[in-house]
CSV table of C-alpha atoms and ligand atoms in Angstrom, one decimal:
chain,number,residue,atom,x,y,z
A,1,MET,CA,-10.6,10.0,-13.9
A,2,SER,CA,-6.9,10.7,-13.8
A,3,MET,CA,-4.9,7.8,-13.6
A,4,THR,CA,-2.4,9.6,-11.1
A,5,VAL,CA,-2.9,11.7,-8.3
A,6,THR,CA,-0.8,14.7,-6.8
A,7,LEU,CA,0.7,14.2,-3.5
A,8,ASN,CA,0.8,17.0,-1.0
A,9,ASN,CA,4.2,18.1,-2.1
A,10,GLY,CA,3.6,17.9,-5.7
A,11,VAL,CA,4.7,14.2,-6.8
A,12,GLU,CA,2.6,12.5,-9.3
A,13,MET,CA,1.6,9.1,-8.1
A,14,PRO,CA,-0.1,6.3,-10.2
A,15,ALA,CA,-3.5,5.8,-8.6
A,16,LEU,CA,-3.5,2.0,-9.1
A,17,GLY,CA,-0.5,0.4,-8.2
A,18,PHE,CA,0.7,-3.4,-8.1
A,19,GLY,CA,1.2,-5.0,-4.5
A,20,VAL,CA,3.5,-8.0,-3.6
A,21,PHE,CA,2.4,-9.1,-0.1
A,22,GLN,CA,2.8,-12.4,0.3
A,23,THR,CA,4.3,-13.2,-3.3
A,24,PRO,CA,7.1,-15.4,-2.6
A,25,PRO,CA,10.4,-14.2,-3.7
A,26,GLU,CA,10.8,-16.9,-6.8
A,27,THR,CA,7.8,-15.3,-8.3
A,28,THR,CA,7.9,-12.1,-7.9
A,29,ALA,CA,10.5,-11.0,-10.5
A,30,ALA,CA,7.8,-12.4,-13.1
A,31,SER,CA,4.9,-11.0,-11.3
A,32,VAL,CA,6.1,-7.5,-11.2
A,33,ALA,CA,7.7,-7.9,-14.8
A,34,GLU,CA,4.1,-8.8,-16.1
A,35,ALA,CA,2.6,-6.2,-14.0
A,36,LEU,CA,4.8,-3.6,-15.7
A,37,ARG,CA,4.1,-5.2,-19.1
A,38,VAL,CA,0.3,-4.6,-18.7
A,39,GLY,CA,0.5,-1.2,-17.8
A,40,TYR,CA,1.1,-0.5,-13.9
A,41,ARG,CA,3.5,2.1,-13.2
A,42,LEU,CA,3.7,1.8,-9.4
A,43,ILE,CA,5.0,-0.9,-7.3
A,44,ASP,CA,4.6,-1.6,-3.2
A,45,THR,CA,6.6,-3.6,-1.5
A,46,ALA,CA,8.0,-3.7,2.3
A,47,ALA,CA,11.2,-4.8,3.9
A,48,SER,CA,9.1,-7.1,5.9
A,49,TYR,CA,7.9,-8.9,2.5
A,50,PHE,CA,11.6,-10.2,2.0
A,51,ASN,CA,11.5,-9.6,-1.9
A,52,GLU,CA,12.8,-6.4,-2.6
A,53,ARG,CA,15.6,-7.8,-4.3
A,54,GLU,CA,13.2,-9.8,-6.6
A,55,VAL,CA,11.1,-6.0,-7.1
A,56,GLY,CA,14.1,-4.4,-8.2
A,57,GLU,CA,14.8,-7.6,-10.6
A,58,GLY,CA,11.3,-7.4,-12.1
A,59,ILE,CA,11.5,-3.7,-12.6
A,60,ARG,CA,14.6,-4.1,-14.6
A,61,ARG,CA,13.2,-7.0,-16.4
A,62,SER,CA,10.7,-4.9,-17.8
A,63,GLY,CA,13.0,-3.1,-19.9
A,64,LEU,CA,11.3,0.5,-18.5
A,65,ASP,CA,13.4,3.3,-17.8
A,66,ARG,CA,13.8,4.2,-13.9
A,67,PRO,CA,11.5,7.4,-14.2
A,68,GLU,CA,8.9,5.5,-15.5
A,69,VAL,CA,8.7,3.5,-12.3
A,70,PHE,CA,7.1,4.5,-9.2
A,71,ILE,CA,8.6,2.6,-6.3
A,72,GLU,CA,7.4,2.3,-2.9
A,73,THR,CA,8.3,0.6,0.1
A,74,LYS,CA,8.2,0.6,3.9
A,75,ILE,CA,10.4,0.2,7.1
A,76,TRP,CA,9.9,-2.4,9.2
A,77,ILE,CA,9.4,-1.6,12.9
A,78,SER,CA,12.3,-3.4,13.9
A,79,ASP,CA,14.7,-0.7,12.2
A,80,TYR,CA,12.9,2.2,13.9
A,81,GLY,CA,14.9,5.0,15.6
A,82,TYR,CA,16.9,7.9,13.6
A,83,ASP,CA,20.1,6.0,12.6
A,84,GLU,CA,18.6,2.4,12.1
A,85,THR,CA,16.0,4.2,9.8
A,86,LEU,CA,18.9,5.6,8.0
A,87,HIS,CA,20.5,2.6,7.4
A,88,ALA,CA,17.1,0.7,6.7
A,89,PHE,CA,16.8,2.9,3.8
A,90,ASP,CA,20.4,1.7,2.4
A,91,LYS,CA,19.2,-1.9,2.8
A,92,SER,CA,16.0,-1.3,0.7
A,93,ALA,CA,17.6,0.7,-1.9
A,94,GLY,CA,20.5,-1.9,-2.2
A,95,LYS,CA,18.1,-4.6,-2.8
A,96,LEU,CA,15.9,-2.7,-5.0
A,97,GLY,CA,19.0,-1.4,-6.8
A,98,VAL,CA,18.3,2.1,-6.8
A,99,ASP,CA,19.9,5.4,-5.8
A,100,GLN,CA,16.4,6.9,-4.8
A,101,ILE,CA,12.8,5.4,-3.6
A,102,ASP,CA,9.8,7.5,-5.0
A,103,LEU,CA,7.8,6.8,-1.8
A,104,LEU,CA,9.0,5.4,1.7
A,105,LEU,CA,6.9,4.6,4.4
A,106,LEU,CA,6.8,3.7,8.1
A,107,HIS,CA,5.0,0.5,8.1
A,108,GLN,CA,3.6,0.1,11.2
A,109,PRO,CA,3.4,2.8,14.3
A,110,VAL,CA,4.6,1.2,17.4
A,111,PRO,CA,2.5,3.0,20.2
A,112,THR,CA,4.6,1.3,23.1
A,113,GLN,CA,8.0,2.7,21.6
A,114,PHE,CA,6.7,6.2,20.1
A,115,ASP,CA,10.2,8.0,20.9
A,116,LYS,CA,11.6,5.5,18.1
A,117,THR,CA,8.7,5.7,16.0
A,118,VAL,CA,9.4,9.7,15.9
A,119,GLY,CA,12.9,9.0,15.2
A,120,ALA,CA,12.2,6.7,12.1
A,121,TYR,CA,10.1,9.4,10.8
A,122,LYS,CA,12.7,12.1,11.0
A,123,ALA,CA,15.2,9.9,9.4
A,124,LEU,CA,12.6,10.0,6.6
A,125,GLU,CA,12.5,13.5,6.8
A,126,THR,CA,16.2,14.0,6.3
A,127,LEU,CA,16.3,11.5,3.2
A,128,LEU,CA,13.5,13.3,1.6
A,129,ALA,CA,15.7,16.8,2.2
A,130,ASP,CA,18.7,14.6,0.9
A,131,GLY,CA,16.7,13.7,-2.1
A,132,ARG,CA,17.3,9.9,-1.7
A,133,VAL,CA,12.9,9.9,-1.6
A,134,ARG,CA,10.6,11.6,-3.4
A,135,ALA,CA,7.7,11.7,-0.7
A,136,ILE,CA,7.3,10.1,2.8
A,137,GLY,CA,4.4,8.6,4.7
A,138,VAL,CA,3.4,6.3,6.8
A,139,SER,CA,1.0,3.2,7.1
A,140,ASN,CA,-1.3,1.9,9.6
A,141,PHE,CA,-1.7,5.5,11.8
A,142,MET,CA,-4.8,6.0,13.2
A,143,PRO,CA,-6.0,9.6,14.0
A,144,GLY,CA,-4.8,9.5,17.5
A,145,VAL,CA,-1.7,8.2,16.6
A,146,LEU,CA,-1.0,10.7,13.4
A,147,SER,CA,-2.1,13.5,15.3
A,148,LYS,CA,0.9,12.7,18.0
A,149,LEU,CA,3.2,12.3,15.0
A,150,LEU,CA,2.2,15.6,13.5
A,151,GLU,CA,3.0,17.6,16.9
A,152,GLU,CA,6.4,16.1,16.8
A,153,THR,CA,7.5,16.2,13.1
A,154,SER,CA,7.7,18.8,10.4
A,155,VAL,CA,6.8,17.2,6.9
A,156,VAL,CA,2.8,15.9,6.6
A,157,PRO,CA,3.1,12.5,5.3
A,158,ALA,CA,2.0,12.3,1.9
A,159,VAL,CA,0.3,9.0,2.0
A,160,ASN,CA,-1.2,6.9,4.6
A,161,GLN,CA,-1.5,3.2,3.6
A,162,VAL,CA,-4.6,1.5,5.6
A,163,GLU,CA,-6.7,-0.9,5.1
A,164,VAL,CA,-9.7,-0.2,3.0
A,165,HIS,CA,-12.0,-2.6,1.2
A,166,PRO,CA,-15.6,-2.8,1.0
A,167,TYR,CA,-16.0,-4.7,4.2
A,168,PHE,CA,-14.0,-2.3,6.5
A,169,SER,CA,-13.8,1.3,4.7
A,170,GLN,CA,-12.6,3.2,7.9
A,171,PRO,CA,-14.2,6.3,6.9
A,172,ALA,CA,-13.0,8.1,10.1
A,173,VAL,CA,-9.4,7.1,9.3
A,174,GLN,CA,-10.1,8.4,5.8
A,175,ALA,CA,-11.6,11.7,7.0
A,176,ALA,CA,-8.5,12.3,9.2
A,177,ASN,CA,-6.2,12.0,6.8
A,178,ALA,CA,-8.1,14.2,4.4
A,179,GLU,CA,-8.0,16.9,6.8
A,180,GLN,CA,-4.2,17.0,7.1
A,181,GLY,CA,-4.2,16.8,3.1
A,182,ILE,CA,-2.8,13.4,3.3
A,183,LEU,CA,-3.6,10.8,0.6
A,184,THR,CA,-5.0,7.6,1.6
A,185,GLN,CA,-3.7,4.5,0.3
A,186,ALA,CA,-6.0,1.1,0.3
A,187,TRP,CA,-4.2,-1.8,1.3
A,188,SER,CA,-6.1,-5.0,0.6
A,189,PRO,CA,-8.4,-3.1,-1.9
A,190,MET,CA,-10.5,-6.0,-3.1
A,191,GLY,CA,-10.5,-7.3,0.5
A,192,GLY,CA,-8.0,-10.1,-0.1
A,193,ILE,CA,-7.9,-10.5,3.2
A,194,THR,CA,-11.3,-11.4,3.9
A,195,SER,CA,-10.7,-14.5,1.8
A,196,TYR,CA,-7.1,-15.2,3.0
A,197,ARG,CA,-7.6,-14.8,6.4
A,198,GLY,CA,-11.4,-15.6,6.9
A,199,ASP,CA,-13.9,-17.6,6.1
A,200,SER,CA,-13.6,-17.4,2.0
A,201,SER,CA,-17.7,-17.9,1.8
A,202,ARG,CA,-18.1,-14.3,3.1
A,203,SER,CA,-15.4,-12.4,1.4
A,204,THR,CA,-15.8,-9.6,-0.5
A,205,PHE,CA,-15.4,-11.5,-3.9
A,206,ASN,CA,-18.5,-13.3,-3.4
A,207,ASP,CA,-20.5,-10.5,-2.1
A,208,PRO,CA,-23.9,-10.5,-3.9
A,209,VAL,CA,-24.3,-6.5,-3.7
A,210,ILE,CA,-21.0,-6.0,-5.6
A,211,GLY,CA,-21.9,-8.9,-8.0
A,212,GLU,CA,-24.8,-7.5,-9.1
A,213,ILE,CA,-22.9,-3.8,-9.8
A,214,ALA,CA,-20.3,-6.0,-11.6
A,215,ALA,CA,-23.0,-7.8,-13.7
A,216,ALA,CA,-24.6,-4.6,-14.5
A,217,HIS,CA,-21.1,-3.3,-16.1
A,218,GLY,CA,-19.9,-6.4,-17.7
A,219,LYS,CA,-17.0,-6.4,-15.1
A,220,THR,CA,-15.8,-8.4,-12.4
A,221,PRO,CA,-16.4,-7.9,-8.6
A,222,ALA,CA,-12.7,-7.0,-8.2
A,223,GLN,CA,-12.9,-4.6,-11.3
A,224,VAL,CA,-15.8,-2.9,-9.2
A,225,MET,CA,-13.8,-2.6,-6.0
A,226,LEU,CA,-11.0,-1.1,-7.6
A,227,ARG,CA,-12.9,1.7,-9.8
A,228,TRP,CA,-14.6,2.6,-6.2
A,229,HIS,CA,-11.4,3.5,-4.9
A,230,LEU,CA,-10.6,5.2,-7.8
A,231,GLN,CA,-13.7,7.3,-8.2
A,232,GLU,CA,-13.4,8.1,-4.1
A,233,GLY,CA,-10.0,9.7,-4.8
A,234,ARG,CA,-8.0,6.9,-3.1
A,235,CYS,CA,-5.0,4.9,-4.7
A,236,ALA,CA,-5.3,1.0,-4.6
A,237,ILE,CA,-2.5,-1.3,-4.5
A,238,PRO,CA,-4.1,-4.9,-6.0
A,239,LYS,CA,-1.9,-7.8,-5.6
A,240,SER,CA,-2.0,-11.0,-7.6
A,241,VAL,CA,0.2,-13.6,-9.0
A,242,ARG,CA,-1.7,-14.7,-11.7
A,243,PRO,CA,-1.3,-13.0,-15.3
A,244,GLU,CA,-4.9,-12.9,-16.2
A,245,ARG,CA,-6.1,-11.2,-12.8
A,246,ILE,CA,-2.9,-9.1,-13.0
A,247,ALA,CA,-4.2,-7.6,-16.4
A,248,SER,CA,-8.2,-7.8,-15.4
A,249,ASN,CA,-7.4,-5.8,-12.2
A,250,PHE,CA,-5.7,-3.2,-14.2
A,251,ASP,CA,-8.5,-2.9,-16.7
A,252,VAL,CA,-10.6,-0.4,-15.0
A,253,PHE,CA,-10.4,2.6,-16.6
A,254,ASP,CA,-13.1,2.5,-19.5
A,255,PHE,CA,-16.4,2.3,-16.9
A,256,GLU,CA,-18.2,4.5,-14.4
A,257,LEU,CA,-19.7,3.7,-11.2
A,258,THR,CA,-22.9,5.6,-10.7
A,259,THR,CA,-23.3,7.8,-7.3
A,260,ALA,CA,-25.9,5.5,-6.2
A,261,GLN,CA,-23.7,2.3,-6.7
A,262,LEU,CA,-20.7,4.1,-4.9
A,263,ALA,CA,-23.0,4.6,-1.9
A,264,ALA,CA,-24.1,1.1,-2.0
A,265,ILE,CA,-20.5,-0.3,-1.5
A,266,ASP,CA,-19.7,2.4,1.0
A,267,GLY,CA,-22.9,0.9,3.0
A,268,LEU,CA,-21.3,-2.8,3.2
A,269,ASP,CA,-18.7,-1.5,5.9
A,270,THR,CA,-19.1,-3.9,8.6
A,271,GLY,CA,-16.8,-1.8,10.9
A,272,VAL,CA,-14.6,-5.1,11.5
A,273,ARG,CA,-10.8,-5.1,10.7
A,274,GLY,CA,-9.2,-8.1,8.8
A,275,GLY,CA,-5.5,-6.9,9.7
A,276,PRO,CA,-4.0,-6.6,13.0
A,277,ASP,CA,-5.0,-3.6,15.3
A,278,PRO,CA,-2.3,-1.2,14.6
A,279,GLU,CA,-2.5,-0.5,18.5
A,280,THR,CA,-1.1,-3.8,19.3
A,281,VAL,CA,1.8,-4.1,17.2
A,282,THR,CA,4.9,-4.2,19.7
A,283,PRO,CA,8.6,-5.1,18.5
A,284,GLU,CA,8.4,-8.1,21.2
A,285,ALA,CA,5.2,-9.8,19.3
A,286,PHE,CA,5.9,-8.2,15.4
A,287,GLY,CA,9.9,-7.8,15.3
A,288,ARG,CA,11.8,-9.3,12.3
A,289,ASP,CA,15.3,-8.7,11.3
A,290,ILE,CA,15.8,-7.3,8.2
A,291,PRO,CA,18.8,-8.6,6.5
A,292,GLU,CA,21.3,-6.3,5.0
A,293,ALA,CA,21.6,-5.5,1.4
B,1,LIG,P1,-5.9,-7.7,-2.4
B,1,LIG,O1,-7.4,-7.1,-2.1
B,1,LIG,O2,-4.9,-6.8,-3.3
B,1,LIG,O3,-6.4,-9.3,-2.5
B,1,LIG,C1,-5.5,-10.1,-3.1
B,1,LIG,C2,-5.9,-11.3,-3.1
B,1,LIG,O4,-7.2,-11.6,-3.8
B,1,LIG,C3,-5.1,-12.5,-3.1
B,1,LIG,O5,-5.0,-13.6,-2.6
B,1,LIG,C4,-5.2,-13.2,-4.8
B,1,LIG,O6,-4.9,-14.1,-4.7
B,1,LIG,C5,-6.6,-12.7,-4.9
B,1,LIG,N1,-7.1,-12.4,-6.3
B,1,LIG,C6,-6.3,-11.3,-6.8
B,1,LIG,N2,-7.1,-10.7,-8.1
B,1,LIG,C7,-8.4,-11.3,-7.8
B,1,LIG,C8,-9.4,-11.4,-8.9
B,1,LIG,N3,-9.3,-10.7,-9.9
B,1,LIG,N4,-10.4,-12.4,-8.2
B,1,LIG,C9,-10.2,-12.9,-7.6
B,1,LIG,N5,-9.4,-12.9,-6.4
B,1,LIG,C10,-8.2,-12.3,-6.8
B,1,LIG,O7,-5.2,-7.9,-0.9
B,1,LIG,P2,-3.9,-8.0,-0.1
B,1,LIG,O8,-3.9,-8.0,1.3
B,1,LIG,O9,-2.9,-8.7,-1.1
B,1,LIG,O10,-3.1,-6.7,-0.2
B,1,LIG,C11,-2.8,-5.9,-1.5
B,1,LIG,C12,-1.4,-5.2,-1.4
B,1,LIG,O11,-1.2,-4.0,0.0
B,1,LIG,C13,-0.2,-6.0,-0.6
B,1,LIG,O12,0.0,-6.9,-1.6
B,1,LIG,C14,0.8,-4.8,0.0
B,1,LIG,O13,1.4,-4.3,-1.0
B,1,LIG,C15,-0.4,-4.0,0.5
B,1,LIG,N6,-0.6,-4.5,1.9
B,1,LIG,C16,-0.2,-3.4,3.2
B,1,LIG,C17,-0.5,-3.8,4.1
B,1,LIG,C18,0.4,-2.6,5.3
B,1,LIG,O14,0.4,-3.3,6.7
B,1,LIG,N7,0.7,-1.7,5.1
B,1,LIG,C19,-1.0,-5.1,4.6
B,1,LIG,C20,-1.6,-5.8,3.6
B,1,LIG,C21,-1.5,-5.5,2.4
B,1,LIG,P3,-4.1,-14.4,-6.4
B,1,LIG,O15,-2.6,-14.0,-6.1
B,1,LIG,O16,-3.9,-16.1,-6.4
B,1,LIG,O17,-4.5,-14.0,-7.6
């Protein structure tokens, strides 16, 4: 199994990356540097995580050359609209301290302001044509809104980053992405959202089916869930601020789940999402000012 995936425009992206949502700015640089030290080469951040500057610092601290690290960030909805999104690129690139971003996503569709969402995506197309970004994509786009976007724009997104973990695996969304040649990238890939947002006694980390599979391989539940994504062809971006977990979450390239084990994990889907319903995201409820670089 390859450690990289090839996007629909030929760009190679690591299949397993490192997320920094909810990582406080003061620990972000250290977490990112530690992740790069143990082998991750993809960092996923977002303007709305308010830690892009520290992600850039962590990358510089690692000593790796810029092309060795794949940097992914997201435009927040408050910066949608063609001109606003072009400027949002400058804000993110400035904070990250880079000239080029590897993958730039629209963080959420805004169904009540779809013209601005389309304008924002057209700005991503311009940034791609100008070489300021190497690939563009979306996040939290359900099939209906994705088709509407495809009708009004010309570059098919390379990636749709959506909530996918054993308790909410969105098979219809994954199928709609695959039909268009869009890579599904799993956010909350270990179901972290089932513990930090829900009742932790019913979290994916404590699931008995996953626990049994983990015991059979001498691996942790987290490692089994990450391996499940990779074997099913998804990119996954686990987050941790703890060095031992940062390392163990990357140690997933020395075992193989059986077809029956993959199917058993597929069977855990409850159909209940942990994150907000993307249809309900409005600037009124979710708008946040993204500071200048
Ligand atoms: P994850 O599935 O990555 O889980 C992270 C949570 O699990 C944290 O609370 C972490 O705590 C804990 N954890 C990490 N490793 C282990 C382990 N080995 N055993 C037990 N617990 C563990 O979920 P996230 O929601 O954090 O998502 C990951 C990334 O996805 C984000 O960082 C972000 O980049 C992206 N994301 C994107 C969204 C979007 O709308 N596009 C929405 C949400 C996330 P600790 O840090 O203390 O280890």
